[in-house]
């Protein structure tokens, strides 16, 4: 009879271990469901964000601290004649110094920039259009360059 308390204690410990493992299994499944739901929501929100930013009539793009373009709306892509923009360094995309100067100022200072650049058609990154494609009276192009504020260190 001296083994009875030991056996009971082992059975109780085994039952608690079994219950703990079952709860842990449920928690992992719930965690996986929540993770999947969050990924789907993030994807949906990203699409909505892109749709809203693509609706802007001005060029809008985000540049990382290393100078790589993280996002560019459709107007920005049109500005550079449809070339791939995202994932490239801004100096590879925007060849005109008047476009690069405000970007460099922002990267150096760490402050966001909203800048309007007026380019004559001859200097536009889109290049020369055929005469018959020019809308009447069109001679300059206006583009806003907007960059997010980076948080200040510390």
Short mmCIF file of C-alpha atoms in Angstrom, two decimals:
data_model
loop_
_atom_site.label_atom_id
_atom_site.label_comp_id
_atom_site.label_asym_id
_atom_site.label_seq_id
_atom_site.Cartn_x
_atom_site.Cartn_y
_atom_site.Cartn_z
CA UNK A 1 0.00 0.00 0.00
CA UNK A 2 2.93 2.39 0.27
CA UNK A 3 3.03 2.68 -3.53
CA UNK A 4 -0.57 3.95 -3.79
CA UNK A 5 0.21 7.65 -3.08
CA UNK A 6 3.09 7.55 -5.56
CA UNK A 7 0.91 5.94 -8.24
CA UNK A 8 -1.90 8.45 -7.62
CA UNK A 9 0.55 11.34 -7.79
CA UNK A 10 1.96 9.97 -11.07
CA UNK A 11 -1.57 9.56 -12.51
CA UNK A 12 -2.53 13.10 -11.49
CA UNK A 13 0.73 14.49 -12.91
CA UNK A 14 0.15 12.53 -16.13
CA UNK A 15 -3.41 13.88 -16.39
CA UNK A 16 -2.20 17.45 -15.88
CA UNK A 17 0.56 16.95 -18.47
CA UNK A 18 -1.97 15.55 -20.94
CA UNK A 19 -4.34 18.51 -20.34
CA UNK A 20 -1.46 20.98 -20.65
CA UNK A 21 -0.36 19.47 -23.99
CA UNK A 22 -3.96 19.53 -25.26
CA UNK A 23 -4.33 23.22 -24.31
CA UNK A 24 -0.98 24.01 -25.89
CA UNK A 25 -2.11 22.26 -29.10
CA UNK A 26 -5.33 24.34 -29.13
CA UNK A 27 -3.32 27.51 -28.52
CA UNK A 28 -1.01 26.74 -31.48
CA UNK A 29 -4.01 26.18 -33.76
CA UNK A 30 -5.60 29.44 -32.59
CA UNK A 31 -2.28 31.23 -33.10
CA UNK A 32 -2.05 29.86 -36.65
CA UNK A 33 -5.62 30.99 -37.43
CA UNK A 34 -4.94 34.46 -36.05
CA UNK A 35 -1.66 34.68 -38.00
CA UNK A 36 -3.41 33.68 -41.22
CA UNK A 37 -6.18 36.21 -40.58
CA UNK A 38 -3.64 38.97 -39.92
CA UNK A 39 -1.70 38.14 -43.09
CA UNK A 40 -4.94 38.27 -45.12
CA UNK A 41 -5.93 41.56 -43.51
CA UNK A 42 -2.46 43.02 -44.15
CA UNK A 43 -2.68 41.98 -47.80
CA UNK A 44 -6.17 43.51 -48.13
CA UNK A 45 -5.03 46.76 -46.48
CA UNK A 46 -1.94 46.91 -48.72
CA UNK A 47 -4.15 46.57 -51.81
CA UNK A 48 -6.45 49.32 -50.52
CA UNK A 49 -3.48 51.58 -49.78
CA UNK A 50 -2.04 50.98 -53.24
CA UNK A 51 -5.43 51.66 -54.84
CA UNK A 52 -5.74 54.99 -52.99
CA UNK A 53 -2.18 56.08 -53.76
CA UNK A 54 -2.56 55.08 -57.41
CA UNK A 55 -5.64 57.33 -57.60
CA UNK A 56 -3.45 60.39 -56.92
CA UNK A 57 -2.85 62.56 -59.94
CA UNK A 58 0.60 63.54 -58.61
CA UNK A 59 3.62 61.29 -58.55
CA UNK A 60 3.97 59.74 -55.09
CA UNK A 61 6.74 57.44 -54.00
CA UNK A 62 8.40 56.23 -50.82
CA UNK A 63 12.17 55.91 -50.56
CA UNK A 64 14.06 53.99 -47.88
CA UNK A 65 17.08 55.46 -46.08
CA UNK A 66 19.37 53.64 -48.54
CA UNK A 67 17.82 55.49 -51.50
CA UNK A 68 15.86 52.50 -52.83
CA UNK A 69 12.30 53.23 -53.93
CA UNK A 70 9.94 51.13 -51.80
CA UNK A 71 6.68 52.16 -53.46
CA UNK A 72 5.72 54.23 -56.49
CA UNK A 73 2.21 55.00 -57.66
CA UNK A 74 1.10 54.66 -61.28
CA UNK A 75 1.62 58.38 -61.94
CA UNK A 76 5.28 57.99 -60.99
CA UNK A 77 5.60 55.05 -63.37
CA UNK A 78 4.03 57.14 -66.15
CA UNK A 79 6.51 59.94 -65.33
CA UNK A 80 9.39 57.62 -66.23
CA UNK A 81 7.75 56.17 -69.33
CA UNK A 82 6.59 52.94 -67.67
CA UNK A 83 10.02 51.77 -66.49
CA UNK A 84 10.15 49.67 -63.33
CA UNK A 85 10.50 51.99 -60.34
CA UNK A 86 10.07 50.05 -57.09
CA UNK A 87 13.18 48.27 -55.88
CA UNK A 88 15.58 50.57 -57.74
CA UNK A 89 17.74 53.41 -56.47
CA UNK A 90 16.12 56.80 -57.13
CA UNK A 91 19.21 57.99 -59.08
CA UNK A 92 18.66 55.16 -61.58
CA UNK A 93 15.03 56.16 -62.03
CA UNK A 94 15.08 59.97 -61.92
CA UNK A 95 17.85 61.22 -64.15
CA UNK A 96 17.12 64.94 -63.89
CA UNK A 97 19.02 66.69 -61.10
CA UNK A 98 15.98 68.88 -60.37
CA UNK A 99 14.15 65.73 -59.28
CA UNK A 100 17.09 64.26 -57.35
CA UNK A 101 18.01 67.38 -55.33
CA UNK A 102 14.91 67.38 -53.05
CA UNK A 103 15.24 63.63 -52.54
CA UNK A 104 18.87 64.02 -51.48
CA UNK A 105 17.91 66.87 -49.14
CA UNK A 106 15.33 64.64 -47.47
CA UNK A 107 17.68 61.67 -47.15
CA UNK A 108 20.38 63.92 -45.66
CA UNK A 109 18.13 65.78 -43.25
CA UNK A 110 15.83 62.87 -42.38
CA UNK A 111 12.79 65.11 -42.87
CA UNK A 112 9.88 64.49 -45.22
CA UNK A 113 9.63 66.57 -48.37
CA UNK A 114 6.80 67.78 -50.54
CA UNK A 115 8.34 69.44 -53.55
CA UNK A 116 6.96 70.64 -56.85
CA UNK A 117 9.20 70.37 -59.87
CA UNK A 118 8.26 71.99 -63.16
CA UNK A 119 10.02 70.46 -66.12
CA UNK A 120 9.78 71.65 -69.70
CA UNK A 121 8.71 68.84 -72.00
CA UNK A 122 12.22 68.50 -73.40
CA UNK A 123 13.59 67.74 -69.91
CA UNK A 124 10.72 65.49 -68.83
CA UNK A 125 11.76 61.94 -67.92
CA UNK A 126 9.02 60.75 -70.24
CA UNK A 127 11.00 62.22 -73.12
CA UNK A 128 9.72 63.89 -76.22
CA UNK A 129 6.21 63.02 -77.27
CA UNK A 130 5.10 62.96 -80.87
CA UNK A 131 3.58 66.31 -81.81
CA UNK A 132 0.19 64.80 -82.52
CA UNK A 133 0.09 63.24 -79.02
CA UNK A 134 0.56 66.56 -77.21
CA UNK A 135 -2.62 67.95 -75.70
CA UNK A 136 -3.31 71.55 -76.79
CA UNK A 137 -1.30 74.06 -74.77
CA UNK A 138 0.72 71.41 -72.97
CA UNK A 139 4.25 72.59 -72.36
CA UNK A 140 5.19 71.74 -68.80
CA UNK A 141 4.61 68.91 -66.45
CA UNK A 142 4.03 69.28 -62.68
CA UNK A 143 5.06 66.51 -60.33
CA UNK A 144 5.07 66.42 -56.53
CA UNK A 145 7.72 64.41 -54.80
CA UNK A 146 6.61 63.25 -51.37
CA UNK A 147 8.66 61.32 -48.86
CA UNK A 148 7.64 60.08 -45.41
CA UNK A 149 9.16 61.50 -42.28
CA UNK A 150 11.64 59.19 -40.64
CA UNK A 151 11.43 58.98 -36.85
CA UNK A 152 14.13 60.97 -35.13
CA UNK A 153 16.82 58.83 -33.48
CA UNK A 154 16.56 58.33 -29.73
#
